[in-house]
Amino acid sequence: MNNSIQVINKYAIDTLTADRAQALRASALAAKHTLESGSGLGNDFLGWLHLPSSIDEQQIQAIEKSAALLRSECEYVIAIGIGGSYLGAKAVIEALSDHFAAYKTTAGPKVLFAGNNIGEDYLYDLMDLVRGHKFGIIVISKSGTTTEPAIAFRLFKEMLEKQEGKPFAQRNIIAVTDERRGALRNLATQEGYATYVIPDNVGGRFSVLTPVGLLPIAVAGFDIRALIQGAVEMEQEGDDQIMNYAITRNALYQSGKKIEVLANFAPRLHFLAEWWKQLYGESEGKGHKGIFPASVDFTTDLHSMGQMIQDGERTIFETVLSVGDQQHEVIIPSDGEDLDGLNYIAGKNVDYVNKMAELGTRLAHVDGGVPNLIITIPALTERYVGQLIYFFEKACGISGYMLGVNPFDQPGVEAYKRNMFALLNKPGYEEQSAAIQTRLKG
Ligand code: PA5
């Protein structure tokens, strides 16, 4: 496929790993077959697999219409959600936005996020910001019962109703949730909110191309059609790149590289890495197995984590998101006195320096025993971000099956919730509550 993201693994595999990768090809093909035939564990959560090519025009138009309404009536739109109901939208919006959009006057509302933590001061500060301003809410929860977004929604719903009145609130609150079940579905029906459905067969971390991600992304002013088009391209023609990534990372894992660090040299990609960490962490971290997904922002983190990557325990491999074109050019000026000694790069654009830092880092890390896998992205546009999303999703499904886990469940995330509910004396948790009190006293 021309004009698409590509995987380069020549800095990632030595002879031994190349042999392992070759041996893993059959396992990868079997995993791909398991995924595509729907014959594996978690096969009731494969709705994302052909999602890009099956999103219908009516749904896109409805999302665009809702987004236009929120854009015309609101100065701020608060997207409330956590995990898969938060990270995809946040990642795409950040990847495509002006870095300083929050401080600039822009057309349309600022999209802000809540319900992704339980920080009291965070909520206070956000309430303080939107007080006296017209705002809307997109509340997103598949289960409809997650504590973090439920608290945030209760606060902002009450605030909006008091501030702007019930009719405005009813018009400018949109719920994205399960078609039938859950507290949020019931509440939305009772209040008469517009709603969008998260399909039963799409899990949270694979849901960015459903209304979960598409609605906030459209409200932020981005072209969801181009985003979907990019994902369709990857769905239809991306298998070679996807397989290359899945096979290489598993070969490295078998060589003792237990940690994958996703590195970028583009500050816009910070949250793309956060989304990726959830996708791979929740999908693969099971049965005491799985590549630990970590991330760094370079060159910033070369001045902190760079030491550990270069010289620490040799259990790391690095996957670099390498972006081709920048949107703007900034030339380093010449200085008559050259007191800072920078005239040797005068006349060069800043990205040239960044690219040399990227290359220099790659060579240093490979020399230091950190294999480097490269994913090239032609530019940070809707189309290529769409490609990247689908690329990582399908590679994750294949990788999870290669590892021998169910990539589509997340039983481990319940443990903290049970303890928290017991500590909060939530009805139904009396027994756990008593057990925890005894444990804490002991
Ligand atoms: O990937 C997942 O399933 C989780 O991260 C969920 O998205 C997250 O816990 C939020 O769940 P919900 O959308 O039900 O509020």
Tab-separated table of C-alpha atoms and ligand atoms in Angstrom:
chain	number	residue	atom	x	y	z
A	1	MET	CA	0.000	0.000	0.000
A	2	ASN	CA	1.452	3.379	-0.973
A	3	ASN	CA	1.101	6.304	1.357
A	4	SER	CA	0.574	4.397	4.511
A	5	ILE	CA	2.210	3.571	7.759
A	6	GLN	CA	5.016	1.035	7.430
A	7	VAL	CA	6.889	-1.206	9.841
A	8	ILE	CA	10.677	-1.364	9.592
A	9	ASN	CA	12.313	-4.102	11.631
A	10	LYS	CA	15.891	-4.128	10.341
A	11	TYR	CA	17.157	-2.475	13.554
A	12	ALA	CA	15.101	-4.825	15.691
A	13	ILE	CA	16.271	-8.269	14.834
A	14	ASP	CA	19.641	-9.933	14.964
A	15	THR	CA	20.247	-13.357	13.446
A	16	LEU	CA	18.894	-15.217	16.455
A	17	THR	CA	15.716	-13.131	16.591
A	18	ALA	CA	15.310	-13.436	12.831
A	19	ASP	CA	15.262	-17.219	13.247
A	20	ARG	CA	12.701	-16.885	16.019
A	21	ALA	CA	10.594	-14.564	13.861
A	22	GLN	CA	10.722	-17.079	11.028
A	23	ALA	CA	9.659	-19.841	13.391
A	24	LEU	CA	6.813	-17.662	14.684
A	25	ARG	CA	5.335	-17.053	11.244
A	26	ALA	CA	3.185	-20.184	11.427
A	27	SER	CA	1.932	-19.253	14.879
A	28	ALA	CA	1.112	-15.730	13.644
A	29	LEU	CA	-0.779	-17.084	10.655
A	30	ALA	CA	-2.723	-19.401	12.948
A	31	ALA	CA	-3.498	-16.494	15.294
A	32	LYS	CA	-4.640	-14.378	12.344
A	33	HIS	CA	-6.892	-17.201	11.193
A	34	THR	CA	-8.297	-17.615	14.710
A	35	LEU	CA	-9.074	-13.899	14.800
A	36	GLU	CA	-10.566	-13.647	11.332
A	37	SER	CA	-12.623	-16.826	11.594
A	38	GLY	CA	-13.902	-15.826	15.027
A	39	SER	CA	-12.919	-19.171	16.492
A	40	GLY	CA	-10.841	-17.989	19.439
A	41	LEU	CA	-11.375	-16.898	23.037
A	42	GLY	CA	-13.352	-13.679	23.342
A	43	ASN	CA	-14.892	-14.119	19.903
A	44	ASP	CA	-18.041	-12.305	20.979
A	45	PHE	CA	-15.939	-9.101	21.051
A	46	LEU	CA	-14.821	-8.962	17.416
A	47	GLY	CA	-17.155	-6.211	16.271
A	48	TRP	CA	-14.173	-3.886	15.746
A	49	LEU	CA	-12.556	-6.177	13.142
A	50	HIS	CA	-14.664	-5.050	10.179
A	51	LEU	CA	-15.977	-1.922	11.833
A	52	PRO	CA	-14.214	0.666	9.624
A	53	SER	CA	-15.639	-0.732	6.389
A	54	SER	CA	-19.095	-1.228	7.850
A	55	ILE	CA	-19.812	2.150	9.474
A	56	ASP	CA	-22.876	3.354	7.633
A	57	GLU	CA	-23.407	6.793	6.144
A	58	GLN	CA	-26.472	7.409	8.326
A	59	GLN	CA	-24.439	6.967	11.497
A	60	ILE	CA	-21.722	9.303	10.285
A	61	GLN	CA	-24.302	11.942	9.368
A	62	ALA	CA	-26.012	11.606	12.754
A	63	ILE	CA	-22.703	12.068	14.560
A	64	GLU	CA	-21.832	15.078	12.415
A	65	LYS	CA	-25.248	16.594	13.167
A	66	SER	CA	-24.885	16.102	16.930
A	67	ALA	CA	-21.379	17.533	16.764
A	68	ALA	CA	-22.635	20.570	14.822
A	69	LEU	CA	-25.299	21.194	17.467
A	70	LEU	CA	-22.810	21.054	20.332
A	71	ARG	CA	-20.371	23.206	18.352
A	72	SER	CA	-23.020	25.848	17.738
A	73	GLU	CA	-24.376	26.034	21.291
A	74	CYS	CA	-21.377	25.430	23.566
A	75	GLU	CA	-18.095	27.083	24.493
A	76	TYR	CA	-16.913	23.883	26.165
A	77	VAL	CA	-17.888	20.259	25.724
A	78	ILE	CA	-16.939	17.899	28.529
A	79	ALA	CA	-16.378	14.315	27.401
A	80	ILE	CA	-16.930	12.143	30.464
A	81	GLY	CA	-15.507	8.606	30.449
A	82	ILE	CA	-12.556	6.463	31.511
A	83	GLY	CA	-10.345	3.757	29.977
A	84	GLY	CA	-11.650	2.764	26.574
A	85	SER	CA	-14.407	5.342	26.937
A	86	TYR	CA	-11.815	8.119	27.137
A	87	LEU	CA	-8.381	7.355	25.754
A	88	GLY	CA	-9.215	6.913	22.059
A	89	ALA	CA	-10.892	10.300	21.703
A	90	LYS	CA	-8.210	11.989	23.789
A	91	ALA	CA	-5.440	10.359	21.725
A	92	VAL	CA	-6.881	11.334	18.346
A	93	ILE	CA	-7.785	14.876	19.364
A	94	GLU	CA	-4.300	15.477	20.788
A	95	ALA	CA	-2.596	13.902	17.760
A	96	LEU	CA	-4.390	16.304	15.430
A	97	SER	CA	-4.589	19.499	17.493
A	98	ASP	CA	-2.554	22.646	17.751
A	99	HIS	CA	-0.409	22.043	20.850
A	100	PHE	CA	-1.636	25.258	22.408
A	101	ALA	CA	-5.266	25.090	21.306
A	102	ALA	CA	-6.334	25.329	24.958
A	103	TYR	CA	-4.858	28.820	25.186
A	104	LYS	CA	-5.967	30.087	21.767
A	105	THR	CA	-9.253	31.293	20.409
A	106	THR	CA	-10.457	28.560	18.081
A	107	ALA	CA	-13.607	28.005	16.073
A	108	GLY	CA	-15.976	25.747	17.985
A	109	PRO	CA	-15.869	24.572	21.577
A	110	LYS	CA	-12.902	23.322	23.544
A	111	VAL	CA	-13.268	19.612	24.271
A	112	LEU	CA	-12.284	18.830	27.861
A	113	PHE	CA	-12.255	15.506	29.674
A	114	ALA	CA	-13.598	14.386	33.048
A	115	GLY	CA	-14.522	11.128	34.717
A	116	ASN	CA	-11.076	9.716	33.913
A	117	ASN	CA	-9.864	10.159	37.492
A	118	ILE	CA	-11.303	10.849	40.954
A	119	GLY	CA	-9.222	13.944	41.624
A	120	GLU	CA	-11.317	16.305	43.708
A	121	ASP	CA	-9.232	19.338	42.770
A	122	TYR	CA	-9.372	18.327	39.089
A	123	LEU	CA	-13.172	18.339	39.208
A	124	TYR	CA	-13.245	21.564	41.216
A	125	ASP	CA	-10.937	23.306	38.739
A	126	LEU	CA	-12.965	22.129	35.752
A	127	MET	CA	-16.221	23.243	37.367
A	128	ASP	CA	-14.586	26.565	38.085
A	129	LEU	CA	-13.535	26.891	34.432
A	130	VAL	CA	-16.977	26.224	32.924
A	131	ARG	CA	-18.971	28.175	35.506
A	132	GLY	CA	-20.853	30.949	33.727
A	133	HIS	CA	-20.068	29.487	30.284
A	134	LYS	CA	-22.348	27.493	28.047
A	135	PHE	CA	-21.178	23.895	28.042
A	136	GLY	CA	-22.346	20.528	26.821
A	137	ILE	CA	-21.647	17.000	28.006
A	138	ILE	CA	-20.909	13.769	26.173
A	139	VAL	CA	-21.186	11.063	28.793
A	140	ILE	CA	-19.666	7.774	27.687
A	141	SER	CA	-19.897	4.470	29.537
A	142	LYS	CA	-20.573	1.073	28.045
A	143	SER	CA	-21.542	-0.515	31.340
A	144	GLY	CA	-23.199	2.693	32.446
A	145	THR	CA	-22.103	2.007	36.004
A	146	THR	CA	-18.417	2.958	36.193
A	147	THR	CA	-17.786	4.997	39.333
A	148	GLU	CA	-15.392	7.652	38.010
A	149	PRO	CA	-17.573	8.893	35.115
A	150	ALA	CA	-20.761	8.452	37.167
A	151	ILE	CA	-19.461	10.876	39.827
A	152	ALA	CA	-18.344	13.411	37.199
A	153	PHE	CA	-21.632	13.174	35.337
A	154	ARG	CA	-23.692	13.677	38.472
A	155	LEU	CA	-21.705	16.850	39.228
A	156	PHE	CA	-21.732	18.384	35.746
A	157	LYS	CA	-25.356	17.432	35.001
A	158	GLU	CA	-26.529	19.193	38.144
A	159	MET	CA	-24.338	22.191	37.403
A	160	LEU	CA	-25.545	22.495	33.815
A	161	GLU	CA	-29.211	22.200	34.736
A	162	LYS	CA	-28.862	24.889	37.410
A	163	GLN	CA	-26.776	27.145	35.222
A	164	GLU	CA	-28.562	26.938	31.865
A	165	GLY	CA	-31.903	25.334	32.702
A	166	LYS	CA	-33.295	21.902	31.966
A	167	PRO	CA	-34.146	22.398	28.254
A	168	PHE	CA	-30.583	23.504	27.400
A	169	ALA	CA	-29.129	20.633	29.423
A	170	GLN	CA	-31.415	18.115	27.819
A	171	ARG	CA	-30.418	19.335	24.354
A	172	ASN	CA	-26.700	19.466	25.061
A	173	ILE	CA	-26.171	16.241	26.957
A	174	ILE	CA	-25.528	13.229	24.759
A	175	ALA	CA	-25.088	9.741	26.188
A	176	VAL	CA	-23.025	7.007	24.549
A	177	THR	CA	-23.790	3.670	26.159
A	178	ASP	CA	-25.158	0.160	25.815
A	179	GLU	CA	-28.274	-0.208	23.680
A	180	ARG	CA	-30.434	-1.592	26.482
A	181	ARG	CA	-28.640	-2.133	29.790
A	182	GLY	CA	-27.121	-0.038	32.544
A	183	ALA	CA	-27.858	2.945	34.742
A	184	LEU	CA	-26.795	5.446	32.068
A	185	ARG	CA	-29.196	3.963	29.497
A	186	ASN	CA	-32.060	4.246	32.001
A	187	LEU	CA	-31.116	7.772	32.974
A	188	ALA	CA	-30.814	8.875	29.328
A	189	THR	CA	-34.217	7.420	28.508
A	190	GLN	CA	-35.814	9.112	31.495
A	191	GLU	CA	-34.225	12.491	30.753
A	192	GLY	CA	-34.809	12.252	27.004
A	193	TYR	CA	-31.160	12.688	25.983
A	194	ALA	CA	-29.940	11.923	22.493
A	195	THR	CA	-28.000	8.680	22.659
A	196	TYR	CA	-25.518	6.630	20.657
A	197	VAL	CA	-24.966	2.920	21.052
A	198	ILE	CA	-21.717	1.139	21.846
A	199	PRO	CA	-22.158	-2.194	20.083
A	200	ASP	CA	-22.249	-5.234	22.375
A	201	ASN	CA	-19.433	-6.871	20.422
A	202	VAL	CA	-16.945	-3.987	20.713
A	203	GLY	CA	-14.957	-3.756	23.965
A	204	GLY	CA	-13.949	-0.396	25.427
A	205	ARG	CA	-10.333	-0.332	24.284
A	206	PHE	CA	-11.351	-1.237	20.706
A	207	SER	CA	-14.155	1.339	20.543
A	208	VAL	CA	-12.505	4.519	19.267
A	209	LEU	CA	-14.094	4.152	15.822
A	210	THR	CA	-17.602	3.874	17.321
A	211	PRO	CA	-19.466	6.971	18.600
A	212	VAL	CA	-17.314	6.619	21.768
A	213	GLY	CA	-14.444	8.233	19.877
A	214	LEU	CA	-16.081	9.624	16.767
A	215	LEU	CA	-18.471	12.001	18.544
A	216	PRO	CA	-15.887	13.865	20.691
A	217	ILE	CA	-13.460	13.879	17.743
A	218	ALA	CA	-16.117	15.435	15.484
A	219	VAL	CA	-17.011	17.976	18.178
A	220	ALA	CA	-13.332	18.948	18.311
A	221	GLY	CA	-13.643	19.812	14.621
A	222	PHE	CA	-11.802	16.904	12.993
A	223	ASP	CA	-12.762	15.014	9.867
A	224	ILE	CA	-14.104	11.674	11.059
A	225	ARG	CA	-14.662	10.535	7.472
A	226	ALA	CA	-10.934	10.778	6.735
A	227	LEU	CA	-10.155	9.020	10.030
A	228	ILE	CA	-12.485	6.152	9.112
A	229	GLN	CA	-11.098	6.069	5.557
A	230	GLY	CA	-7.582	5.591	6.932
A	231	ALA	CA	-8.796	2.729	9.113
A	232	VAL	CA	-10.555	1.149	6.110
A	233	GLU	CA	-7.287	1.265	4.157
A	234	MET	CA	-5.519	-0.580	6.949
A	235	GLU	CA	-8.391	-3.053	7.320
A	236	GLN	CA	-8.253	-3.882	3.628
A	237	GLU	CA	-4.571	-3.666	2.793
A	238	GLY	CA	-2.587	-3.525	6.005
A	239	ASP	CA	-2.048	-7.180	6.867
A	240	ASP	CA	1.632	-7.325	5.881
A	241	GLN	CA	2.541	-4.444	8.182
A	242	ILE	CA	0.300	-5.767	10.942
A	243	MET	CA	1.828	-9.244	10.791
A	244	ASN	CA	5.350	-7.841	10.691
A	245	TYR	CA	4.740	-5.930	13.921
A	246	ALA	CA	2.980	-8.829	15.688
A	247	ILE	CA	5.689	-11.317	14.733
A	248	THR	CA	8.657	-9.070	15.526
A	249	ARG	CA	7.425	-8.045	18.965
A	250	ASN	CA	6.685	-11.671	19.884
A	251	ALA	CA	10.104	-12.792	18.637
A	252	LEU	CA	11.686	-10.096	20.807
A	253	TYR	CA	9.565	-11.181	23.786
A	254	GLN	CA	10.810	-14.745	23.348
A	255	SER	CA	14.371	-13.383	23.279
A	256	GLY	CA	13.860	-12.007	26.786
A	257	LYS	CA	12.714	-8.502	25.868
A	258	LYS	CA	9.793	-8.247	28.260
A	259	ILE	CA	9.171	-4.504	28.026
A	260	GLU	CA	8.091	-2.629	24.909
A	261	VAL	CA	8.694	1.085	25.087
A	262	LEU	CA	6.647	3.059	22.566
A	263	ALA	CA	8.710	6.132	21.777
A	264	ASN	CA	7.769	9.230	19.854
A	265	PHE	CA	9.611	12.340	18.778
A	266	ALA	CA	6.353	14.265	18.265
A	267	PRO	CA	4.737	15.757	21.365
A	268	ARG	CA	1.295	15.333	19.795
A	269	LEU	CA	1.630	11.555	20.160
A	270	HIS	CA	1.795	11.429	23.947
A	271	PHE	CA	-1.815	10.317	24.342
A	272	LEU	CA	-1.680	7.985	21.367
A	273	ALA	CA	0.849	6.083	23.482
A	274	GLU	CA	-1.499	6.209	26.477
A	275	TRP	CA	-4.248	4.671	24.318
A	276	TRP	CA	-1.787	2.042	23.025
A	277	LYS	CA	-0.758	1.156	26.585
A	278	GLN	CA	-4.349	0.414	27.511
A	279	LEU	CA	-4.918	-1.556	24.307
A	280	TYR	CA	-1.902	-3.818	24.812
A	281	GLY	CA	-1.806	-3.832	28.614
A	282	GLU	CA	-5.424	-4.880	29.094
A	283	SER	CA	-5.326	-7.279	26.156
A	284	GLU	CA	-2.078	-9.127	26.869
A	285	GLY	CA	-1.378	-8.885	30.587
A	286	LYS	CA	-2.925	-12.180	31.660
A	287	GLY	CA	-1.918	-15.512	33.158
A	288	HIS	CA	1.297	-13.897	34.421
A	289	LYS	CA	2.355	-13.309	30.816
A	290	GLY	CA	2.544	-10.379	28.445
A	291	ILE	CA	4.890	-7.715	27.107
A	292	PHE	CA	4.781	-4.746	29.499
A	293	PRO	CA	3.777	-1.665	27.469
A	294	ALA	CA	5.558	1.535	28.469
A	295	SER	CA	6.025	4.832	26.666
A	296	VAL	CA	8.366	7.781	26.418
A	297	ASP	CA	8.257	11.195	24.756
A	298	PHE	CA	11.553	12.010	23.096
A	299	THR	CA	13.667	14.031	23.114
A	300	THR	CA	12.187	15.138	26.475
A	301	ASP	CA	12.610	11.741	28.128
A	302	LEU	CA	16.081	11.183	26.703
A	303	HIS	CA	17.072	13.554	29.493
A	304	SER	CA	15.459	11.318	32.097
A	305	MET	CA	14.549	7.783	31.036
A	306	GLY	CA	17.240	7.801	28.334
A	307	GLN	CA	19.793	6.608	30.869
A	308	MET	CA	17.707	3.584	31.862
A	309	ILE	CA	17.004	2.670	28.250
A	310	GLN	CA	20.653	3.011	27.218
A	311	ASP	CA	22.252	1.309	30.207
A	312	GLY	CA	19.677	-0.372	32.470
A	313	GLU	CA	18.582	-3.996	32.565
A	314	ARG	CA	18.526	-5.401	29.013
A	315	THR	CA	14.885	-6.445	28.951
A	316	ILE	CA	13.634	-3.597	26.754
A	317	PHE	CA	12.849	-3.160	23.112
A	318	GLU	CA	11.736	0.102	21.624
A	319	THR	CA	9.044	0.793	19.041
A	320	VAL	CA	9.484	4.247	17.561
A	321	LEU	CA	6.595	6.156	16.037
A	322	SER	CA	8.460	8.049	13.340
A	323	VAL	CA	6.493	10.892	11.783
A	324	GLY	CA	7.435	12.084	8.286
A	325	ASP	CA	6.185	15.571	7.550
A	326	GLN	CA	5.628	18.395	9.994
A	327	GLN	CA	2.780	20.805	9.301
A	328	HIS	CA	4.878	23.932	9.733
A	329	GLU	CA	8.450	24.996	9.150
A	330	VAL	CA	10.574	26.801	11.733
A	331	ILE	CA	14.076	27.762	10.612
A	332	ILE	CA	16.908	28.164	13.119
A	333	PRO	CA	18.293	31.684	12.643
A	334	SER	CA	21.939	32.605	12.208
A	335	ASP	CA	23.488	34.753	14.930
A	336	GLY	CA	26.374	37.131	14.297
A	337	GLU	CA	28.065	36.440	17.632
A	338	ASP	CA	27.191	32.741	17.868
A	339	LEU	CA	27.602	32.818	21.646
A	340	ASP	CA	25.443	29.690	21.981
A	341	GLY	CA	27.501	27.886	19.338
A	342	LEU	CA	24.479	26.981	17.260
A	343	ASN	CA	25.485	28.537	13.948
A	344	TYR	CA	26.463	25.085	12.663
A	345	ILE	CA	22.757	24.338	12.321
A	346	ALA	CA	21.648	27.844	11.334
A	347	GLY	CA	19.386	27.739	8.294
A	348	LYS	CA	18.167	24.223	9.096
A	349	ASN	CA	14.605	23.638	10.140
A	350	VAL	CA	13.913	22.348	13.653
A	351	ASP	CA	12.549	19.042	12.396
A	352	TYR	CA	15.875	18.302	10.703
A	353	VAL	CA	17.517	18.454	14.132
A	354	ASN	CA	14.739	16.292	15.590
A	355	LYS	CA	15.221	13.713	12.847
A	356	MET	CA	18.970	13.579	13.537
A	357	ALA	CA	18.185	13.132	17.234
A	358	GLU	CA	15.876	10.262	16.274
A	359	LEU	CA	18.509	8.596	14.123
A	360	GLY	CA	21.253	9.160	16.672
A	361	THR	CA	19.053	7.705	19.415
A	362	ARG	CA	18.226	4.657	17.328
A	363	LEU	CA	21.886	3.896	16.676
A	364	ALA	CA	22.809	4.459	20.324
A	365	HIS	CA	20.007	2.271	21.648
A	366	VAL	CA	20.691	-0.527	19.178
A	367	ASP	CA	24.383	-0.374	20.167
A	368	GLY	CA	23.277	-0.522	23.812
A	369	GLY	CA	21.302	-3.722	23.252
A	370	VAL	CA	17.849	-2.205	22.760
A	371	PRO	CA	16.328	-3.447	19.498
A	372	ASN	CA	14.466	-0.733	17.591
A	373	LEU	CA	11.280	-1.374	15.713
A	374	ILE	CA	10.131	1.581	13.611
A	375	ILE	CA	6.610	2.487	12.577
A	376	THR	CA	6.692	5.258	10.001
A	377	ILE	CA	3.713	7.602	9.778
A	378	PRO	CA	3.739	9.878	6.727
A	379	ALA	CA	2.135	12.795	8.639
A	380	LEU	CA	-0.178	13.435	11.564
A	381	THR	CA	-3.445	13.704	9.652
A	382	GLU	CA	-6.828	12.113	10.231
A	383	ARG	CA	-6.141	9.517	7.547
A	384	TYR	CA	-2.846	8.270	8.956
A	385	VAL	CA	-4.073	8.349	12.545
A	386	GLY	CA	-7.004	6.196	11.370
A	387	GLN	CA	-4.537	3.779	9.792
A	388	LEU	CA	-2.491	3.660	12.975
A	389	ILE	CA	-5.519	2.895	15.150
A	390	TYR	CA	-6.615	-0.079	13.090
A	391	PHE	CA	-3.020	-1.257	12.664
A	392	PHE	CA	-2.506	-1.432	16.427
A	393	GLU	CA	-5.932	-2.984	17.069
A	394	LYS	CA	-5.515	-5.882	14.666
A	395	ALA	CA	-1.885	-6.482	15.610
A	396	CYS	CA	-3.049	-6.600	19.234
A	397	GLY	CA	-5.664	-9.272	18.505
A	398	ILE	CA	-3.110	-11.391	16.632
A	399	SER	CA	-0.402	-10.846	19.228
A	400	GLY	CA	-2.727	-11.799	22.080
A	401	TYR	CA	-3.643	-15.066	20.409
A	402	MET	CA	0.035	-15.766	19.693
A	403	LEU	CA	0.676	-15.323	23.393
A	404	GLY	CA	-2.109	-17.759	24.235
A	405	VAL	CA	-4.400	-15.366	26.107
A	406	ASN	CA	-7.908	-14.047	25.527
A	407	PRO	CA	-7.110	-10.547	24.206
A	408	PHE	CA	-10.663	-9.300	24.663
A	409	ASP	CA	-11.411	-9.583	28.368
A	410	GLN	CA	-9.984	-7.734	31.374
A	411	PRO	CA	-10.848	-9.697	34.525
A	412	GLY	CA	-7.935	-8.199	36.439
A	413	VAL	CA	-9.362	-4.674	36.516
A	414	GLU	CA	-12.151	-5.740	38.898
A	415	ALA	CA	-9.886	-6.400	41.908
A	416	TYR	CA	-9.387	-2.768	42.921
A	417	LYS	CA	-13.068	-2.005	42.376
A	418	ARG	CA	-14.173	-4.743	44.808
A	419	ASN	CA	-11.893	-3.357	47.512
A	420	MET	CA	-12.918	0.246	46.847
A	421	PHE	CA	-16.624	-0.602	46.997
A	422	ALA	CA	-16.102	-2.548	50.209
A	423	LEU	CA	-14.209	0.376	51.733
A	424	LEU	CA	-16.962	2.779	50.635
A	425	ASN	CA	-19.607	0.489	52.199
A	426	LYS	CA	-21.433	0.063	48.906
A	427	PRO	CA	-24.569	-2.037	49.438
A	428	GLY	CA	-23.844	-5.659	48.520
A	429	TYR	CA	-20.193	-5.528	49.672
A	430	GLU	CA	-20.785	-6.063	53.417
A	431	GLU	CA	-18.812	-9.304	53.630
A	432	GLN	CA	-15.740	-7.925	51.805
A	433	SER	CA	-15.999	-4.802	53.909
A	434	ALA	CA	-15.768	-6.770	57.158
A	435	ALA	CA	-12.870	-8.853	55.790
A	436	ILE	CA	-10.943	-5.748	54.736
A	437	GLN	CA	-11.484	-4.034	58.090
A	438	THR	CA	-10.071	-7.116	59.837
A	439	ARG	CA	-7.104	-7.186	57.456
A	440	LEU	CA	-6.362	-3.493	57.961
A	441	LYS	CA	-6.472	-3.829	61.764
A	442	GLY	CA	-4.144	-6.864	61.711
B	1	PA5	O1	-11.377	-1.448	27.895
B	1	PA5	C1	-12.234	-1.520	28.782
B	1	PA5	O2	-13.152	-2.309	28.716
B	1	PA5	C2	-12.200	-0.574	29.976
B	1	PA5	O3	-11.103	0.255	29.959
B	1	PA5	C3	-13.442	0.278	29.976
B	1	PA5	O4	-13.498	0.989	28.777
B	1	PA5	C4	-13.458	1.241	31.142
B	1	PA5	O5	-13.367	0.549	32.339
B	1	PA5	C5	-14.740	2.062	31.131
B	1	PA5	O6	-15.852	1.236	31.152
B	1	PA5	P1	-17.276	1.775	30.797
B	1	PA5	O7	-17.284	2.248	29.400
B	1	PA5	O8	-18.189	0.615	31.014
B	1	PA5	O9	-17.585	2.905	31.756
